[in-house]
Amino acid sequence: GEVHAVRAVDTATSPAMERRGVFSALTRVGLEECRRQRIALVFNTPNSRSLPGYLQLGWRPVARWPVRILPRRPVKMARAAVRRDLQAGPGMDVPGEAADDAGIFLERRSAWVQGLVRRAAAGTTALHTPRTMAYLRWRYASGPIRYVAAGRGEAMVAARVRRRGPLTEAVICESLASPEGERDLRGLLRGFPAAVGADHGVVLGGTAWREEGVARR
Protein backbone atom coordinates (compact mmCIF):
# COMPACT_ATOMS: atom_id res chain seq x y z
CA GLY A 1 0.00 0.00 0.00
CA GLU A 2 0.89 3.65 -0.09
CA VAL A 3 2.35 5.43 2.95
CA HIS A 4 2.42 9.22 3.04
CA ALA A 5 5.75 10.40 4.46
CA VAL A 6 7.69 13.63 4.91
CA ARG A 7 11.42 14.15 5.09
CA ALA A 8 12.75 16.84 7.42
CA VAL A 9 15.54 18.57 5.51
CA ASP A 10 17.20 21.83 6.61
CA THR A 11 16.97 23.60 9.97
CA ALA A 12 19.17 26.56 10.91
CA THR A 13 19.22 28.75 14.02
CA SER A 14 21.03 32.07 14.24
CA PRO A 15 23.98 31.87 16.68
CA ALA A 16 22.43 34.76 18.58
CA MET A 17 19.28 32.68 19.21
CA GLU A 18 20.83 29.33 20.10
CA ARG A 19 19.82 27.52 23.30
CA ARG A 20 16.47 29.31 23.44
CA GLY A 21 14.34 26.44 22.21
CA VAL A 22 13.91 27.79 18.67
CA PHE A 23 14.93 24.50 17.02
CA SER A 24 12.58 22.48 19.23
CA ALA A 25 9.68 24.89 18.71
CA LEU A 26 10.06 24.88 14.93
CA THR A 27 10.27 21.10 14.84
CA ARG A 28 7.15 20.69 17.02
CA VAL A 29 5.19 23.09 14.80
CA GLY A 30 6.24 21.14 11.72
CA LEU A 31 5.28 17.81 13.27
CA GLU A 32 1.90 19.17 14.33
CA GLU A 33 1.25 20.25 10.75
CA CYS A 34 2.17 16.74 9.60
CA ARG A 35 -0.36 15.29 12.05
CA ARG A 36 -2.99 17.69 10.73
CA GLN A 37 -2.32 16.47 7.21
CA ARG A 38 -2.36 12.84 8.40
CA ILE A 39 1.23 12.13 7.40
CA ALA A 40 2.11 8.60 8.53
CA LEU A 41 5.80 9.12 9.28
CA VAL A 42 8.58 11.70 9.19
CA PHE A 43 12.16 10.67 8.46
CA ASN A 44 15.42 12.54 8.47
CA THR A 45 19.17 12.29 7.84
CA PRO A 46 20.54 14.69 10.49
CA ASN A 47 24.15 15.70 10.85
CA SER A 48 26.11 15.39 14.09
CA ARG A 49 25.04 18.85 15.28
CA SER A 50 21.28 18.40 14.86
CA LEU A 51 21.06 14.72 15.84
CA PRO A 52 21.11 15.33 19.64
CA GLY A 53 18.22 17.80 19.34
CA TYR A 54 16.11 15.33 17.42
CA LEU A 55 16.83 12.54 19.90
CA GLN A 56 15.75 14.80 22.78
CA LEU A 57 12.44 15.33 20.98
CA GLY A 58 11.80 11.59 20.86
CA TRP A 59 13.03 10.69 17.39
CA ARG A 60 14.75 7.34 17.14
CA PRO A 61 17.55 6.01 14.93
CA VAL A 62 16.45 3.42 12.38
CA ALA A 63 19.54 2.73 10.25
CA ARG A 64 22.78 4.22 9.05
CA TRP A 65 22.47 5.46 5.47
CA PRO A 66 25.16 3.87 3.28
CA VAL A 67 27.59 6.29 1.65
CA ARG A 68 30.21 4.69 -0.59
CA ILE A 69 33.36 6.38 -1.90
CA LEU A 70 35.37 5.42 -4.99
CA PRO A 71 38.79 7.18 -4.87
CA ARG A 72 40.56 8.01 -8.11
CA ARG A 73 43.33 10.18 -6.70
CA PRO A 74 43.81 8.90 -3.12
CA VAL A 75 46.95 10.93 -2.41
CA LYS A 76 45.19 14.18 -3.32
CA MET A 77 42.21 13.14 -1.20
CA ALA A 78 44.46 12.33 1.76
CA ARG A 79 46.16 15.74 1.57
CA ALA A 80 42.80 17.52 1.55
CA ALA A 81 41.63 15.45 4.52
CA VAL A 82 44.81 16.16 6.54
CA ARG A 83 44.38 19.89 5.88
CA ARG A 84 40.65 19.63 6.73
CA ASP A 85 39.99 21.31 3.41
CA LEU A 86 36.76 19.49 2.50
CA GLN A 87 34.24 22.33 2.36
CA ALA A 88 31.43 21.64 -0.10
CA GLY A 89 31.57 24.05 -3.02
CA PRO A 90 29.58 25.02 -6.11
CA GLY A 91 28.50 22.76 -8.91
CA MET A 92 30.69 22.37 -11.99
CA ASP A 93 30.18 21.89 -15.70
CA VAL A 94 31.05 18.47 -17.04
CA PRO A 95 32.36 17.41 -20.45
CA GLY A 96 29.49 17.28 -22.95
CA GLU A 97 30.27 13.72 -24.02
CA ALA A 98 30.31 12.43 -20.43
CA ALA A 99 26.75 13.29 -19.36
CA ASP A 100 23.77 15.45 -20.29
CA ASP A 101 21.94 18.00 -18.20
CA ALA A 102 19.41 15.85 -16.31
CA GLY A 103 16.39 17.75 -17.62
CA ILE A 104 17.54 17.39 -21.23
CA PHE A 105 18.38 13.72 -20.68
CA LEU A 106 14.93 12.96 -19.24
CA GLU A 107 13.17 14.70 -22.13
CA ARG A 108 15.29 13.27 -24.94
CA ARG A 109 15.08 9.73 -23.61
CA SER A 110 11.73 9.88 -21.85
CA ALA A 111 10.30 6.68 -23.38
CA TRP A 112 13.46 4.73 -22.51
CA VAL A 113 13.57 6.14 -18.95
CA GLN A 114 9.89 5.31 -18.34
CA GLY A 115 10.46 1.73 -19.45
CA LEU A 116 13.58 1.46 -17.28
CA VAL A 117 11.66 2.82 -14.26
CA ARG A 118 9.06 0.06 -14.66
CA ARG A 119 11.65 -2.68 -15.10
CA ALA A 120 13.78 -1.43 -12.18
CA ALA A 121 10.77 -1.48 -9.82
CA ALA A 122 10.11 -5.19 -10.41
CA GLY A 123 10.40 -7.15 -7.16
CA THR A 124 10.85 -4.14 -4.86
CA THR A 125 8.74 -4.82 -1.76
CA ALA A 126 10.49 -2.92 1.06
CA LEU A 127 9.37 0.57 2.12
CA HIS A 128 10.71 2.93 -0.54
CA THR A 129 10.04 6.10 -2.52
CA PRO A 130 8.43 5.17 -5.85
CA ARG A 131 10.75 6.32 -8.63
CA THR A 132 8.44 7.56 -11.33
CA MET A 133 9.12 9.83 -14.30
CA ALA A 134 7.38 12.65 -12.42
CA TYR A 135 9.61 12.07 -9.39
CA LEU A 136 12.79 12.08 -11.49
CA ARG A 137 11.79 15.34 -13.20
CA TRP A 138 10.92 16.96 -9.86
CA ARG A 139 14.10 15.76 -8.16
CA TYR A 140 16.67 16.39 -10.89
CA ALA A 141 15.23 18.85 -13.41
CA SER A 142 12.94 21.30 -11.57
CA GLY A 143 15.14 22.84 -8.89
CA PRO A 144 17.95 25.41 -8.80
CA ILE A 145 20.73 22.81 -8.41
CA ARG A 146 22.09 21.41 -11.64
CA TYR A 147 22.18 17.63 -12.02
CA VAL A 148 23.50 15.58 -14.90
CA ALA A 149 22.51 12.11 -16.08
CA ALA A 150 24.01 9.30 -18.14
CA GLY A 151 22.65 5.99 -19.41
CA ARG A 152 24.02 2.73 -20.74
CA GLY A 153 22.14 -0.37 -21.85
CA GLU A 154 19.65 -1.10 -19.07
CA ALA A 155 20.95 1.37 -16.49
CA MET A 156 21.18 5.09 -15.77
CA VAL A 157 22.57 7.41 -13.11
CA ALA A 158 21.76 10.97 -12.04
CA ALA A 159 24.57 12.90 -10.39
CA ARG A 160 25.88 16.23 -9.18
CA VAL A 161 29.45 17.26 -9.93
CA ARG A 162 30.83 19.86 -7.51
CA ARG A 163 33.89 21.15 -5.73
CA ARG A 164 34.91 19.66 -2.39
CA GLY A 165 37.75 21.88 -1.19
CA PRO A 166 40.50 21.39 -3.80
CA LEU A 167 38.81 18.22 -5.07
CA THR A 168 36.25 17.57 -7.77
CA GLU A 169 33.53 15.30 -6.44
CA ALA A 170 30.97 13.29 -8.45
CA VAL A 171 27.97 12.50 -6.25
CA ILE A 172 25.77 9.82 -7.78
CA CYS A 173 22.38 10.56 -6.25
CA GLU A 174 20.25 8.10 -8.18
CA SER A 175 20.93 4.83 -9.95
CA LEU A 176 18.43 2.74 -11.87
CA ALA A 177 18.89 -0.68 -13.42
CA SER A 178 16.64 -3.45 -14.62
CA PRO A 179 17.28 -7.01 -13.37
CA GLU A 180 19.25 -7.57 -16.58
CA GLY A 181 21.15 -4.29 -16.31
CA GLU A 182 23.40 -4.83 -13.29
CA ARG A 183 26.52 -5.17 -15.46
CA ASP A 184 25.62 -1.93 -17.23
CA LEU A 185 25.21 -0.20 -13.87
CA ARG A 186 28.55 -1.48 -12.61
CA GLY A 187 30.18 0.04 -15.67
CA LEU A 188 28.46 3.37 -15.11
CA LEU A 189 29.38 3.51 -11.42
CA ARG A 190 33.01 2.65 -12.12
CA GLY A 191 33.44 4.92 -15.11
CA PHE A 192 31.39 8.00 -14.27
CA PRO A 193 33.88 9.76 -11.92
CA ALA A 194 36.66 9.43 -14.50
CA ALA A 195 34.39 10.52 -17.34
CA VAL A 196 33.58 13.82 -15.61
CA GLY A 197 37.15 14.42 -14.37
CA ALA A 198 36.38 13.85 -10.68
CA ASP A 199 38.97 12.99 -8.05
CA HIS A 200 36.51 10.63 -6.40
CA GLY A 201 32.96 9.36 -6.68
CA VAL A 202 30.34 9.16 -3.95
CA VAL A 203 27.34 6.84 -4.24
CA LEU A 204 24.16 7.44 -2.25
CA GLY A 205 21.90 4.40 -2.51
CA GLY A 206 18.61 3.26 -1.06
CA THR A 207 18.86 0.06 0.93
CA ALA A 208 15.50 -1.13 -0.43
CA TRP A 209 16.73 -1.20 -4.02
CA ARG A 210 18.66 -3.75 -6.03
CA GLU A 211 21.15 -1.08 -7.12
CA GLU A 212 22.50 -0.80 -3.56
CA GLY A 213 23.91 -4.32 -3.88
CA VAL A 214 25.63 -3.37 -7.13
CA ALA A 215 27.21 -0.29 -5.51
CA ARG A 216 28.34 -2.35 -2.54
CA ARG A 217 30.07 -4.89 -4.77
PDB file of N, CA and C in Angstrom, residues 11-24 26 49:
ATOM      1  N   THR A  11      17.348  22.743   8.845  1.00  0.00           N
ATOM      2  CA  THR A  11      16.974  23.599   9.968  1.00  0.00           C
ATOM      3  C   THR A  11      18.209  24.414  10.359  1.00  0.00           C
ATOM      4  N   ALA A  12      18.035  25.711  10.520  1.00  0.00           N
ATOM      5  CA  ALA A  12      19.170  26.562  10.909  1.00  0.00           C
ATOM      6  C   ALA A  12      18.700  27.577  11.938  1.00  0.00           C
ATOM      7  N   THR A  13      19.508  27.774  12.968  1.00  0.00           N
ATOM      8  CA  THR A  13      19.218  28.753  14.017  1.00  0.00           C
ATOM      9  C   THR A  13      20.350  29.767  14.067  1.00  0.00           C
ATOM     10  N   SER A  14      20.016  31.034  14.109  1.00  0.00           N
ATOM     11  CA  SER A  14      21.033  32.073  14.238  1.00  0.00           C
ATOM     12  C   SER A  14      21.844  31.854  15.511  1.00  0.00           C
ATOM     13  N   PRO A  15      23.162  32.022  15.454  1.00  0.00           N
ATOM     14  CA  PRO A  15      23.977  31.867  16.675  1.00  0.00           C
ATOM     15  C   PRO A  15      23.482  32.723  17.835  1.00  0.00           C
ATOM     16  N   ALA A  16      22.911  33.875  17.521  1.00  0.00           N
ATOM     17  CA  ALA A  16      22.425  34.763  18.585  1.00  0.00           C
ATOM     18  C   ALA A  16      21.184  34.213  19.282  1.00  0.00           C
ATOM     19  N   MET A  17      20.520  33.230  18.653  1.00  0.00           N
ATOM     20  CA  MET A  17      19.280  32.685  19.211  1.00  0.00           C
ATOM     21  C   MET A  17      19.420  31.241  19.655  1.00  0.00           C
ATOM     22  N   GLU A  18      20.637  30.708  19.681  1.00  0.00           N
ATOM     23  CA  GLU A  18      20.831  29.326  20.096  1.00  0.00           C
ATOM     24  C   GLU A  18      20.522  29.152  21.577  1.00  0.00           C
ATOM     25  N   ARG A  19      20.129  27.920  21.926  1.00  0.00           N
ATOM     26  CA  ARG A  19      19.815  27.515  23.301  1.00  0.00           C
ATOM     27  C   ARG A  19      18.605  28.269  23.867  1.00  0.00           C
ATOM     28  N   ARG A  20      17.703  28.677  23.000  1.00  0.00           N
ATOM     29  CA  ARG A  20      16.472  29.309  23.443  1.00  0.00           C
ATOM     30  C   ARG A  20      15.242  28.506  23.034  1.00  0.00           C
ATOM     31  N   GLY A  21      15.459  27.299  22.563  1.00  0.00           N
ATOM     32  CA  GLY A  21      14.339  26.436  22.207  1.00  0.00           C
ATOM     33  C   GLY A  21      13.750  26.694  20.833  1.00  0.00           C
ATOM     34  N   VAL A  22      14.442  27.482  19.994  1.00  0.00           N
ATOM     35  CA  VAL A  22      13.908  27.789  18.666  1.00  0.00           C
ATOM     36  C   VAL A  22      13.826  26.524  17.812  1.00  0.00           C
ATOM     37  N   PHE A  23      14.899  25.743  17.807  1.00  0.00           N
ATOM     38  CA  PHE A  23      14.930  24.501  17.021  1.00  0.00           C
ATOM     39  C   PHE A  23      13.794  23.572  17.439  1.00  0.00           C
ATOM     40  N   SER A  24      13.627  23.379  18.740  1.00  0.00           N
ATOM     41  CA  SER A  24      12.578  22.478  19.233  1.00  0.00           C
ATOM     42  C   SER A  24      11.192  23.000  18.871  1.00  0.00           C
ATOM     43  N   LEU A  26      10.299  25.016  16.371  1.00  0.00           N
ATOM     44  CA  LEU A  26      10.059  24.877  14.933  1.00  0.00           C
ATOM     45  C   LEU A  26       9.738  23.433  14.565  1.00  0.00           C
ATOM     46  N   ARG A  49      25.448  17.725  14.451  1.00  0.00           N
ATOM     47  CA  ARG A  49      25.037  18.855  15.284  1.00  0.00           C
ATOM     48  C   ARG A  49      23.538  18.801  15.608  1.00  0.00           C
TER      49      ARG A  49
END
